Amino acid sequence: MINYKKFKLSWLILFLLSSFFACSDNSSNIDVTGKQSEFVSALASQYAGATALYAEDGTTPPKDNEAKDVAREIEEADIIKIEGTDLYILNQYKGLIICDISNPDAPYISSKTSIKGRPVDMYIRNNKAYVMMANINQAVYADPTDTSNSESSEYDSQVVIVDIASKTSPLQLKANDIKGEITDSRIVGNILYVVSSYNQIYYAYADSGVKSETGNKMFVSSVDISDGSSMNKIDEVSFDGDLAKFIHVTDKAIFIASNTNYYKTDMTTISYIDISDPYGTIKTRGSIDIDGSVQDKFKMDYYNGYLRVCSYQWENGGLSYLFVIDVNTPDNIKTVGRLMLGKGEQLFATRFDNDRAYMVTYERIDPLWIIDISNPEKPEIKGELEVPGWSTHIEPRGDYLIALGVDDTSGQKVSLSLFDVANASKPGLIERISFGDNSGWSSSTANTDVKAFTIIDDMGLILLPYTFSSYNNGYYTTENRLQLVDYSSNDLNARGWVTQKGEVLRSRQLSNRLFSVSTDELQVIDASDRSNPKVTGALTLARNIVNFITINNSYGVELISEVDGKYCLRAVPLSDIEKGQALSEITLDGYTYPELFKNGNLIYVASKTQSYSVMESVSSILPPQNYEEYTKIQIIDFSDISKPVFRGSIDVSTGYSALKKLTRSASIYPYYGSSNEIIQIKDNMLAFVITNNYYYPLYKYEFAVNTSESGSEDDSTPISKANSRILVIDMSNPDAPKQASELAIEEKYPQSFIAKNNILYFTYYINDGKYVDGFEEVKYYLGRIDLSDASKPVKLNSINIPGTCVDIDGEFLYTIESQWQDQSKQVYSFNSLKVKDDKAYLLGKVALDDYYYHVVISDGYAYLTGSYYYWNQTGSLNIINLKDPQNLVLYKNDISYQGSYLIGAKNFKVFMSAYSGIVCYDASDPSKVVMDEFYPQAYWSNEIYFSDDYAYLPLGYYGIWAKKL
């Protein structure tokens, strides 16, 4: 390495010698008339003249004569970017979406790139997208003693490079691991700085011998992105703290506000992170604790050597602070000024503008405080203005402020305010307008994410997203809008709006068009007439697919939940469910929580609905009531896939509670309660199972038709009538479905309904008040109803069985049973039985470690998951070989996906829903199942549909996973 002291000395000697010889020339005769005589030069950096790779202090010298003192440009990430005629959208469900907007009124999606994890933010630079992803390993809770797992759980985030040179075929190049969960980031010059927080959690197992450790840390990482095809991690620093909550960034420093221990002390630590090296070296410098909590990034601001911070302390009824911190000496930052205000009020919007601070606090009215901080040591309140409601965000515009907030004079509505602050001691309210009809209320995504709030200064235009909600005639209605507002220094004027699917997350302007982006769609808006803006183009970005079913001719039908509460059915080709063009779409107006059944190309849609009118009872068991919950069944014919048609419909009185579709395999519930379950007895027959295992009494003043039914004129006397029942719906005539019969279930606690060969089975128990050694014992029975004739259901003899029946396969049935042991302990078993002459005979039994409430019988095996104690640290998949009912064989498999539960199995593929994903296990060898595939997404799924060759799992906005079996 070059000795720079010697190098500089040699350079100086050469300079003096050259100067001497130059002076010995006859230069004194040169005419200097008109020559330059005053000079301004760049300050030579400490690296001037150096040619070595590193300077003496170990830092990297500037490249291409770049001066270290030159301020570096700071760029903030966002979820949308416009570059040329391409719109980049980071969608929380679909990943990176590139839209071609060269013809704005006919946009189209060039590509979608799925990226593992939860999208946070992105940058677009030189045909590269730098995408920050969090929670990349959130679904996996690995045993800490297992060293075979190469992925460390401390790396919970990544920065991913996507090459977007080809808009139609983006390519993921590289991912850089980031410790913890990303909080925020900035690009400064050519360095990407990422701030993250990490809560260390090592789960200790009782027999592992590993000591449990907990600790929280914050990290700042620097990544060199000067070479767009790669990312070199330059440096990383860490320090203690619960959460790196908010940051403020200059080209020299990152200031991090973090909670020290919020639950013990309402304090915030401000840390100075030195990023002055333009090549990415990071240093931790000083820190200081202040009272209260910093609640958003606008509550910190650097100006002329001072960091100004606003905080709020909940103690003593609430108190707001303004701190002025001298950061000129980074290793010894100190508070030089402090101001307290708004006692008993909550702190909302704050904003700094040169020597001023604007703070909004609220109790019953909204005081806007104007604070002079020209003297850092003596911040002074100059003015105060009280108006109703409060402001959540402030945009300074010289002598006036534009403020987004809440108007609470009549309910709560989104509001915009225009303040005159030319005279700090006499601020005034110029104009205030609220949004939403008088009969409802409104909210805005911009109240929590200010990047959704757009001000276009050269157009004098504000783009305000808000959601309007109302409640009329027993129904909620919701509408998402993008509002256009004209503004000037003396006026606000609300103009027109457009509606949108989903809450508007961002709005931008390009040329003569506005672009409005929600999770669900992109809209292009012509606002040439601001009072009557027109949507000229639209793209669907993501659909909420809540159910799926196949029909004939290689097509499937998606059930889509729209953001306005409506549902629709879309017919799509099975060859390409995700990208294939839908052949048809039909709207199901007024439906809630639908379930799908099929009969060939007929789709039965069963959904909850309600009526508030006085109606006659449609049930012979329950009396009439003024408020009625019922289920509507609609039949849609997809025989012509491109032109589905509505056929018949029927309303079924099912009372209150959600619908649950019962499939061939049973789920056992550890708690009893109300439910409305639907089971398809055969192709053209549905049975509604309506149970109330709590047996709430029915009182006269609620439901009784006359005093004789209540048994007394006292309104508080309960009716002793049971209200569990089965309704059988005959769908054989699709144009005129009908309720064929209704049968009361007198047995108490019916559960685990199963339909086989036109017989409806269920389990119930009888409590005879018997106790053995102080422990209660009951007898379980298998109830049977023959539904071969829908109009004449026939009750068959019940059969005493051990425990709860979980499935029936031909002449065999299977149960899960619990028995008392000493010291109040229960033991569990899985049993196989054979039914003959109305009796059940025990064939085989195998002990279980726990009570499992998810059971699927398939492939000649029983698959069991879902321990009653679902918070256990380890997951399990138990498999029982049923091929010899007299010799049951149990295989226990521990799984790494904690909290997983079984949702279906076929062809030895076992599907389990886990946090942030769906896991498919290969159980070809039941003694050692292996993970076949993990499908990551942040959605708990319990829907699965099997065809002969595929499993289809609707995953909400994440689409459909079509997994080949």
PDB file of C-alpha atoms in Angstrom, residues 673-831:
ATOM      1  CA  GLY A 673     -72.059 -24.411  18.804  1.00  0.00           C
ATOM      2  CA  SER A 674     -74.434 -23.156  16.171  1.00  0.00           C
ATOM      3  CA  SER A 675     -73.786 -23.955  12.545  1.00  0.00           C
ATOM      4  CA  ASN A 676     -75.515 -24.177   9.201  1.00  0.00           C
ATOM      5  CA  GLU A 677     -73.908 -26.947   7.198  1.00  0.00           C
ATOM      6  CA  ILE A 678     -74.748 -27.994   3.662  1.00  0.00           C
ATOM      7  CA  ILE A 679     -74.035 -31.467   2.379  1.00  0.00           C
ATOM      8  CA  GLN A 680     -74.675 -32.779  -1.120  1.00  0.00           C
ATOM      9  CA  ILE A 681     -76.536 -36.067  -0.688  1.00  0.00           C
ATOM     10  CA  LYS A 682     -76.482 -36.783  -4.421  1.00  0.00           C
ATOM     11  CA  ASP A 683     -76.076 -34.745  -7.593  1.00  0.00           C
ATOM     12  CA  ASN A 684     -79.514 -33.136  -7.448  1.00  0.00           C
ATOM     13  CA  MET A 685     -80.136 -33.120  -3.685  1.00  0.00           C
ATOM     14  CA  LEU A 686     -78.811 -30.816  -0.955  1.00  0.00           C
ATOM     15  CA  ALA A 687     -79.424 -31.193   2.765  1.00  0.00           C
ATOM     16  CA  PHE A 688     -79.195 -28.223   5.138  1.00  0.00           C
ATOM     17  CA  VAL A 689     -78.115 -29.289   8.601  1.00  0.00           C
ATOM     18  CA  ILE A 690     -79.143 -26.608  11.110  1.00  0.00           C
ATOM     19  CA  THR A 691     -77.970 -27.230  14.643  1.00  0.00           C
ATOM     20  CA  ASN A 692     -77.839 -25.239  17.841  1.00  0.00           C
ATOM     21  CA  ASN A 693     -75.917 -27.283  20.343  1.00  0.00           C
ATOM     22  CA  TYR A 694     -76.044 -24.542  22.938  1.00  0.00           C
ATOM     23  CA  TYR A 695     -79.851 -24.859  23.036  1.00  0.00           C
ATOM     24  CA  TYR A 696     -80.541 -21.193  23.673  1.00  0.00           C
ATOM     25  CA  PRO A 697     -84.118 -20.884  25.031  1.00  0.00           C
ATOM     26  CA  LEU A 698     -86.662 -19.205  22.766  1.00  0.00           C
ATOM     27  CA  TYR A 699     -88.588 -16.530  24.650  1.00  0.00           C
ATOM     28  CA  LYS A 700     -92.141 -15.372  23.990  1.00  0.00           C
ATOM     29  CA  TYR A 701     -91.237 -11.744  23.470  1.00  0.00           C
ATOM     30  CA  GLU A 702     -88.744 -12.817  20.789  1.00  0.00           C
ATOM     31  CA  PHE A 703     -90.431 -15.557  18.805  1.00  0.00           C
ATOM     32  CA  ALA A 704     -93.646 -16.913  20.369  1.00  0.00           C
ATOM     33  CA  VAL A 705     -96.748 -16.803  18.210  1.00  0.00           C
ATOM     34  CA  ASN A 706     -99.193 -17.005  21.117  1.00  0.00           C
ATOM     35  CA  THR A 707     -99.230 -17.461  24.886  1.00  0.00           C
ATOM     36  CA  SER A 708    -100.105 -21.123  24.638  1.00  0.00           C
ATOM     37  CA  GLU A 709     -96.810 -21.840  22.844  1.00  0.00           C
ATOM     38  CA  SER A 710     -94.777 -20.254  25.601  1.00  0.00           C
ATOM     39  CA  GLY A 711     -96.777 -22.091  28.245  1.00  0.00           C
ATOM     40  CA  SER A 712     -97.408 -18.958  30.235  1.00  0.00           C
ATOM     41  CA  GLU A 713     -98.386 -15.340  29.838  1.00  0.00           C
ATOM     42  CA  ASP A 714     -95.049 -14.415  31.416  1.00  0.00           C
ATOM     43  CA  ASP A 715     -92.889 -13.182  28.537  1.00  0.00           C
ATOM     44  CA  SER A 716     -89.742 -14.526  30.196  1.00  0.00           C
ATOM     45  CA  THR A 717     -90.889 -18.153  30.127  1.00  0.00           C
ATOM     46  CA  PRO A 718     -88.774 -20.084  27.610  1.00  0.00           C
ATOM     47  CA  ILE A 719     -90.166 -22.282  24.882  1.00  0.00           C
ATOM     48  CA  SER A 720     -88.827 -25.798  25.324  1.00  0.00           C
ATOM     49  CA  LYS A 721     -88.888 -26.679  21.639  1.00  0.00           C
ATOM     50  CA  ALA A 722     -85.668 -28.035  20.089  1.00  0.00           C
ATOM     51  CA  ASN A 723     -84.481 -26.160  17.021  1.00  0.00           C
ATOM     52  CA  SER A 724     -82.051 -28.536  15.294  1.00  0.00           C
ATOM     53  CA  ARG A 725     -83.377 -29.722  11.956  1.00  0.00           C
ATOM     54  CA  ILE A 726     -82.596 -30.967   8.456  1.00  0.00           C
ATOM     55  CA  LEU A 727     -84.047 -29.357   5.336  1.00  0.00           C
ATOM     56  CA  VAL A 728     -83.895 -31.427   2.150  1.00  0.00           C
ATOM     57  CA  ILE A 729     -83.831 -29.498  -1.147  1.00  0.00           C
ATOM     58  CA  ASP A 730     -84.784 -31.262  -4.354  1.00  0.00           C
ATOM     59  CA  MET A 731     -82.900 -29.802  -7.358  1.00  0.00           C
ATOM     60  CA  SER A 732     -84.061 -32.371  -9.937  1.00  0.00           C
ATOM     61  CA  ASN A 733     -85.974 -29.630 -11.794  1.00  0.00           C
ATOM     62  CA  PRO A 734     -83.316 -26.878 -12.198  1.00  0.00           C
ATOM     63  CA  ASP A 735     -85.980 -24.343 -13.140  1.00  0.00           C
ATOM     64  CA  ALA A 736     -88.073 -25.008 -10.041  1.00  0.00           C
ATOM     65  CA  PRO A 737     -86.019 -26.308  -7.091  1.00  0.00           C
ATOM     66  CA  LYS A 738     -88.116 -27.030  -4.018  1.00  0.00           C
ATOM     67  CA  GLN A 739     -87.869 -27.896  -0.366  1.00  0.00           C
ATOM     68  CA  ALA A 740     -88.883 -31.541  -0.375  1.00  0.00           C
ATOM     69  CA  SER A 741     -88.982 -32.190   3.356  1.00  0.00           C
ATOM     70  CA  GLU A 742     -88.022 -31.044   6.826  1.00  0.00           C
ATOM     71  CA  LEU A 743     -87.066 -33.260   9.730  1.00  0.00           C
ATOM     72  CA  ALA A 744     -86.477 -32.302  13.356  1.00  0.00           C
ATOM     73  CA  ILE A 745     -83.333 -33.630  15.053  1.00  0.00           C
ATOM     74  CA  GLU A 746     -84.360 -34.473  18.596  1.00  0.00           C
ATOM     75  CA  GLU A 747     -80.949 -35.832  19.543  1.00  0.00           C
ATOM     76  CA  LYS A 748     -78.721 -33.432  21.479  1.00  0.00           C
ATOM     77  CA  TYR A 749     -75.294 -32.340  20.350  1.00  0.00           C
ATOM     78  CA  PRO A 750     -75.381 -33.651  16.755  1.00  0.00           C
ATOM     79  CA  GLN A 751     -72.051 -33.289  14.961  1.00  0.00           C
ATOM     80  CA  SER A 752     -69.796 -34.782  12.282  1.00  0.00           C
ATOM     81  CA  PHE A 753     -72.394 -35.193   9.513  1.00  0.00           C
ATOM     82  CA  ILE A 754     -71.419 -37.565   6.680  1.00  0.00           C
ATOM     83  CA  ALA A 755     -73.385 -38.521   3.542  1.00  0.00           C
ATOM     84  CA  LYS A 756     -72.877 -41.947   1.896  1.00  0.00           C
ATOM     85  CA  ASN A 757     -75.177 -43.764  -0.512  1.00  0.00           C
ATOM     86  CA  ASN A 758     -78.183 -41.533   0.210  1.00  0.00           C
ATOM     87  CA  ILE A 759     -77.781 -42.028   3.974  1.00  0.00           C
ATOM     88  CA  LEU A 760     -77.002 -39.035   6.199  1.00  0.00           C
ATOM     89  CA  TYR A 761     -74.955 -40.062   9.238  1.00  0.00           C
ATOM     90  CA  PHE A 762     -74.188 -37.998  12.305  1.00  0.00           C
ATOM     91  CA  THR A 763     -72.784 -38.517  15.799  1.00  0.00           C
ATOM     92  CA  TYR A 764     -74.498 -37.564  19.028  1.00  0.00           C
ATOM     93  CA  TYR A 765     -74.131 -38.551  22.658  1.00  0.00           C
ATOM     94  CA  ILE A 766     -76.395 -39.258  25.634  1.00  0.00           C
ATOM     95  CA  ASN A 767     -75.460 -38.167  29.129  1.00  0.00           C
ATOM     96  CA  ASP A 768     -77.020 -40.515  31.656  1.00  0.00           C
ATOM     97  CA  GLY A 769     -75.408 -38.736  34.584  1.00  0.00           C
ATOM     98  CA  LYS A 770     -72.997 -41.605  35.142  1.00  0.00           C
ATOM     99  CA  TYR A 771     -69.654 -41.008  36.808  1.00  0.00           C
ATOM    100  CA  VAL A 772     -66.727 -43.372  37.292  1.00  0.00           C
ATOM    101  CA  ASP A 773     -64.295 -42.349  40.013  1.00  0.00           C
ATOM    102  CA  GLY A 774     -65.787 -38.863  39.825  1.00  0.00           C
ATOM    103  CA  PHE A 775     -65.431 -38.495  36.042  1.00  0.00           C
ATOM    104  CA  GLU A 776     -68.412 -38.095  33.740  1.00  0.00           C
ATOM    105  CA  GLU A 777     -68.972 -40.705  31.039  1.00  0.00           C
ATOM    106  CA  VAL A 778     -71.337 -40.583  28.060  1.00  0.00           C
ATOM    107  CA  LYS A 779     -72.476 -42.891  25.295  1.00  0.00           C
ATOM    108  CA  TYR A 780     -71.929 -41.933  21.658  1.00  0.00           C
ATOM    109  CA  TYR A 781     -74.331 -43.001  18.930  1.00  0.00           C
ATOM    110  CA  LEU A 782     -74.359 -43.007  15.157  1.00  0.00           C
ATOM    111  CA  GLY A 783     -77.604 -41.446  13.922  1.00  0.00           C
ATOM    112  CA  ARG A 784     -78.847 -42.395  10.452  1.00  0.00           C
ATOM    113  CA  ILE A 785     -81.392 -40.810   8.120  1.00  0.00           C
ATOM    114  CA  ASP A 786     -82.339 -42.446   4.825  1.00  0.00           C
ATOM    115  CA  LEU A 787     -82.833 -39.749   2.154  1.00  0.00           C
ATOM    116  CA  SER A 788     -83.359 -41.983  -0.844  1.00  0.00           C
ATOM    117  CA  ASP A 789     -86.740 -40.295  -1.244  1.00  0.00           C
ATOM    118  CA  ALA A 790     -86.199 -36.565  -0.705  1.00  0.00           C
ATOM    119  CA  SER A 791     -89.837 -36.051   0.226  1.00  0.00           C
ATOM    120  CA  LYS A 792     -89.905 -38.835   2.830  1.00  0.00           C
ATOM    121  CA  PRO A 793     -86.788 -38.951   5.003  1.00  0.00           C
ATOM    122  CA  VAL A 794     -86.724 -42.049   7.194  1.00  0.00           C
ATOM    123  CA  LYS A 795     -84.935 -42.274  10.532  1.00  0.00           C
ATOM    124  CA  LEU A 796     -83.063 -45.551  10.998  1.00  0.00           C
ATOM    125  CA  ASN A 797     -82.030 -47.111  14.264  1.00  0.00           C
ATOM    126  CA  SER A 798     -79.092 -45.468  15.990  1.00  0.00           C
ATOM    127  CA  ILE A 799     -75.956 -47.470  16.677  1.00  0.00           C
ATOM    128  CA  ASN A 800     -73.805 -47.209  19.783  1.00  0.00           C
ATOM    129  CA  ILE A 801     -70.202 -46.441  18.790  1.00  0.00           C
ATOM    130  CA  PRO A 802     -66.980 -45.583  20.643  1.00  0.00           C
ATOM    131  CA  GLY A 803     -66.428 -41.842  20.220  1.00  0.00           C
ATOM    132  CA  THR A 804     -67.138 -39.655  17.187  1.00  0.00           C
ATOM    133  CA  CYS A 805     -67.483 -41.076  13.691  1.00  0.00           C
ATOM    134  CA  VAL A 806     -65.034 -39.400  11.293  1.00  0.00           C
ATOM    135  CA  ASP A 807     -65.782 -41.339   8.104  1.00  0.00           C
ATOM    136  CA  ILE A 808     -67.528 -44.356   6.613  1.00  0.00           C
ATOM    137  CA  ASP A 809     -66.027 -46.517   3.904  1.00  0.00           C
ATOM    138  CA  GLY A 810     -68.348 -49.251   2.700  1.00  0.00           C
ATOM    139  CA  GLU A 811     -69.101 -51.590   5.597  1.00  0.00           C
ATOM    140  CA  PHE A 812     -66.415 -50.044   7.819  1.00  0.00           C
ATOM    141  CA  LEU A 813     -66.603 -46.930   9.936  1.00  0.00           C
ATOM    142  CA  TYR A 814     -63.902 -45.051  11.809  1.00  0.00           C
ATOM    143  CA  THR A 815     -64.061 -43.116  15.056  1.00  0.00           C
ATOM    144  CA  ILE A 816     -61.891 -41.065  17.383  1.00  0.00           C
ATOM    145  CA  GLU A 817     -62.475 -41.770  21.062  1.00  0.00           C
ATOM    146  CA  SER A 818     -61.309 -40.432  24.403  1.00  0.00           C
ATOM    147  CA  GLN A 819     -61.266 -42.309  27.733  1.00  0.00           C
ATOM    148  CA  TRP A 820     -60.571 -41.163  31.280  1.00  0.00           C
ATOM    149  CA  GLN A 821     -57.369 -42.195  32.997  1.00  0.00           C
ATOM    150  CA  ASP A 822     -56.181 -41.462  36.500  1.00  0.00           C
ATOM    151  CA  GLN A 823     -55.692 -37.862  37.685  1.00  0.00           C
ATOM    152  CA  SER A 824     -58.210 -36.379  35.216  1.00  0.00           C
ATOM    153  CA  LYS A 825     -56.115 -37.345  32.233  1.00  0.00           C
ATOM    154  CA  GLN A 826     -57.739 -38.374  28.951  1.00  0.00           C
ATOM    155  CA  VAL A 827     -56.250 -40.840  26.485  1.00  0.00           C
ATOM    156  CA  TYR A 828     -57.241 -40.997  22.828  1.00  0.00           C
ATOM    157  CA  SER A 829     -57.590 -43.684  20.194  1.00  0.00           C
ATOM    158  CA  PHE A 830     -58.506 -44.190  16.552  1.00  0.00           C
ATOM    159  CA  ASN A 831     -60.906 -47.103  16.026  1.00  0.00           C
TER     160      ASN A 831
END
